[in-house]
Amino acid sequence: MGYDTETYVDSKVTRDFAIKAFTNTQKYMYYESNDLAFEQNRILGVGISGALRSNYERKGLHHAYVSLVDQKKYVTYYINLDKNKRSREEEDYFIGYNVLNLINTPVTEAPGLVGELFENDKITVLESMDTIDLLLSSLSTTTMNIIFL
């Protein structure tokens, strides 16, 4: 990602994964089509990081961050899982299934979790903004200086 981080299970890291996926796919689509008018609205950047059940007893939470970036909107969700209620495979499936659900849910709707739910399972919107604002805010000061020279 171009920087060091103390943890990879983090909303900033997940956001940066989604931005990278989105911008790299735009570049690829442009080079493949060689046309500025390619259908950009078909591109979706997805970033996911999580700390799920493992073979040893985890001290921390079982949780995940999910970031989605498309041509118009960016949103990061936080999913908390009720600890030790599911196997590792079930947690993997639960997160994956809910990522697919989030992709198919309009950003204007309140998110909800699907599947077998337990008392402490919860989803929260951490951040939401227009994609252009996200991309501008993610530029470094150095990059901004180069642009404005």
Coordinates of C-alpha atoms in Angstrom, one line a residue:
M1 CA 0.0 0.0 0.0
G2 CA 3.0 2.3 0.2
Y3 CA 3.0 2.8 3.9
D4 CA 3.6 1.0 7.2
T5 CA 0.6 0.2 9.4
E6 CA 0.4 -1.1 13.0
T7 CA -2.5 -3.3 12.0
Y8 CA -4.1 -4.5 8.8
V9 CA -7.6 -4.8 10.4
D10 CA -8.3 -1.2 10.1
S11 CA -10.8 1.1 8.3
K12 CA -8.1 3.2 6.7
V13 CA -6.3 0.1 5.3
T14 CA -9.6 -1.3 4.0
R15 CA -10.5 2.1 2.4
D16 CA -7.1 2.2 0.7
F17 CA -7.5 -1.4 -0.6
A18 CA -10.8 -0.4 -2.2
I19 CA -9.4 2.8 -3.7
K20 CA -6.5 0.9 -5.1
A21 CA -8.8 -1.8 -6.6
F22 CA -11.1 0.9 -8.1
T23 CA -8.3 3.1 -9.6
N24 CA -6.3 0.1 -10.9
T25 CA -9.4 -1.3 -12.6
Q26 CA -10.2 2.1 -14.2
K27 CA -6.7 2.1 -15.6
Y28 CA -7.0 -1.5 -16.9
M29 CA -10.4 -0.8 -18.4
Y30 CA -9.1 2.3 -20.1
Y31 CA -6.1 0.6 -21.6
E32 CA -8.1 -2.4 -22.7
S33 CA -10.8 -0.2 -24.4
N34 CA -8.4 2.6 -25.4
D35 CA -11.5 4.9 -25.0
L36 CA -12.2 7.5 -22.4
A37 CA -15.9 6.8 -22.8
F38 CA -15.8 3.2 -21.4
E39 CA -18.5 2.3 -19.0
Q40 CA -17.0 3.5 -15.7
N41 CA -20.1 2.9 -13.7
R42 CA -19.5 -0.8 -14.0
I43 CA -16.4 -0.5 -11.8
L44 CA -16.5 -1.4 -8.1
G45 CA -13.5 -1.3 -5.8
V46 CA -13.8 -3.6 -2.7
G47 CA -11.6 -3.7 0.3
I48 CA -12.0 -6.1 3.2
S49 CA -10.0 -6.7 6.3
G50 CA -11.0 -8.7 9.3
A51 CA -10.0 -10.6 12.5
L52 CA -11.9 -13.8 12.6
R53 CA -11.9 -16.9 14.7
S54 CA -8.7 -18.9 14.6
N55 CA -7.2 -22.1 15.9
Y56 CA -6.3 -20.4 19.2
E57 CA -8.4 -18.4 21.6
R58 CA -8.4 -14.8 20.3
K59 CA -8.3 -12.0 22.9
G60 CA -9.7 -9.4 20.6
L61 CA -13.0 -8.9 18.8
H62 CA -14.2 -11.0 15.8
H63 CA -14.9 -8.2 13.3
A64 CA -14.3 -6.9 9.8
Y65 CA -14.2 -3.7 7.8
V66 CA -15.7 -3.5 4.3
S67 CA -15.1 -0.6 2.0
L68 CA -16.9 -0.1 -1.4
V69 CA -16.0 2.5 -4.0
D70 CA -17.8 3.0 -7.2
Q71 CA -18.0 5.9 -9.7
K72 CA -20.3 8.0 -7.4
K73 CA -20.1 6.9 -3.8
Y74 CA -17.7 5.5 -1.2
V75 CA -18.7 3.8 2.0
T76 CA -17.0 1.9 4.8
Y77 CA -18.9 -0.5 7.0
Y78 CA -17.8 -2.1 10.3
I79 CA -19.2 -5.6 11.1
N80 CA -18.9 -6.9 14.6
L81 CA -19.5 -10.6 15.1
D82 CA -20.7 -12.3 18.2
K83 CA -17.6 -13.9 19.5
N84 CA -17.3 -17.7 19.5
K85 CA -20.7 -18.4 18.1
R86 CA -19.5 -19.6 14.7
S87 CA -16.6 -21.7 13.4
R88 CA -13.9 -20.0 11.3
E89 CA -15.5 -21.3 8.1
E90 CA -18.9 -20.0 9.2
E91 CA -17.4 -16.6 10.0
D92 CA -15.7 -16.5 6.6
Y93 CA -19.0 -17.4 4.9
F94 CA -21.0 -14.9 7.0
I95 CA -18.6 -12.0 6.1
G96 CA -18.5 -13.0 2.4
Y97 CA -22.2 -13.4 2.1
N98 CA -22.8 -10.0 3.8
V99 CA -20.2 -8.3 1.5
L100 CA -22.2 -9.6 -1.5
N101 CA -25.4 -8.3 0.2
L102 CA -23.7 -4.8 0.7
I103 CA -22.7 -4.7 -2.9
N104 CA -26.3 -5.3 -4.0
T105 CA -27.8 -2.8 -1.4
P106 CA -28.1 0.8 -2.5
V107 CA -26.0 3.1 -0.4
T108 CA -29.1 5.2 0.4
E109 CA -30.6 2.3 2.3
A110 CA -29.7 1.4 5.9
P111 CA -27.4 -1.7 5.8
G112 CA -28.5 -4.9 7.4
L113 CA -26.9 -8.2 8.1
V114 CA -28.2 -11.4 6.5
G115 CA -27.9 -15.0 7.6
E116 CA -28.1 -16.5 11.0
L117 CA -27.7 -13.6 13.5
F118 CA -26.6 -13.6 17.1
E119 CA -27.2 -11.0 19.8
N120 CA -23.9 -9.0 19.3
D121 CA -23.8 -9.2 15.5
K122 CA -23.9 -5.6 14.2
I123 CA -23.2 -3.5 11.2
T124 CA -22.4 0.2 11.3
V125 CA -21.6 2.7 8.6
L126 CA -18.3 4.3 9.6
E127 CA -17.8 6.7 6.7
S128 CA -19.7 7.7 3.5
M129 CA -18.9 10.3 0.9
D130 CA -18.9 11.1 -2.8
T131 CA -16.1 9.2 -4.6
I132 CA -14.5 12.5 -5.9
D133 CA -14.2 13.8 -2.4
L134 CA -12.6 10.5 -1.2
L135 CA -10.1 10.5 -4.1
L136 CA -9.2 14.1 -3.5
S137 CA -8.7 13.6 0.2
S138 CA -6.5 10.5 -0.4
L139 CA -4.0 12.5 -2.4
S140 CA -0.8 13.2 -0.5
T141 CA 0.5 16.8 0.0
T142 CA 3.3 16.0 -2.3
T143 CA 1.0 14.9 -5.0
M144 CA -1.2 18.0 -4.5
N145 CA 2.0 20.2 -4.9
I146 CA 2.9 18.5 -8.1
I147 CA -0.6 19.0 -9.5
F148 CA -0.7 22.7 -8.7
L149 CA 2.8 23.5 -10.0

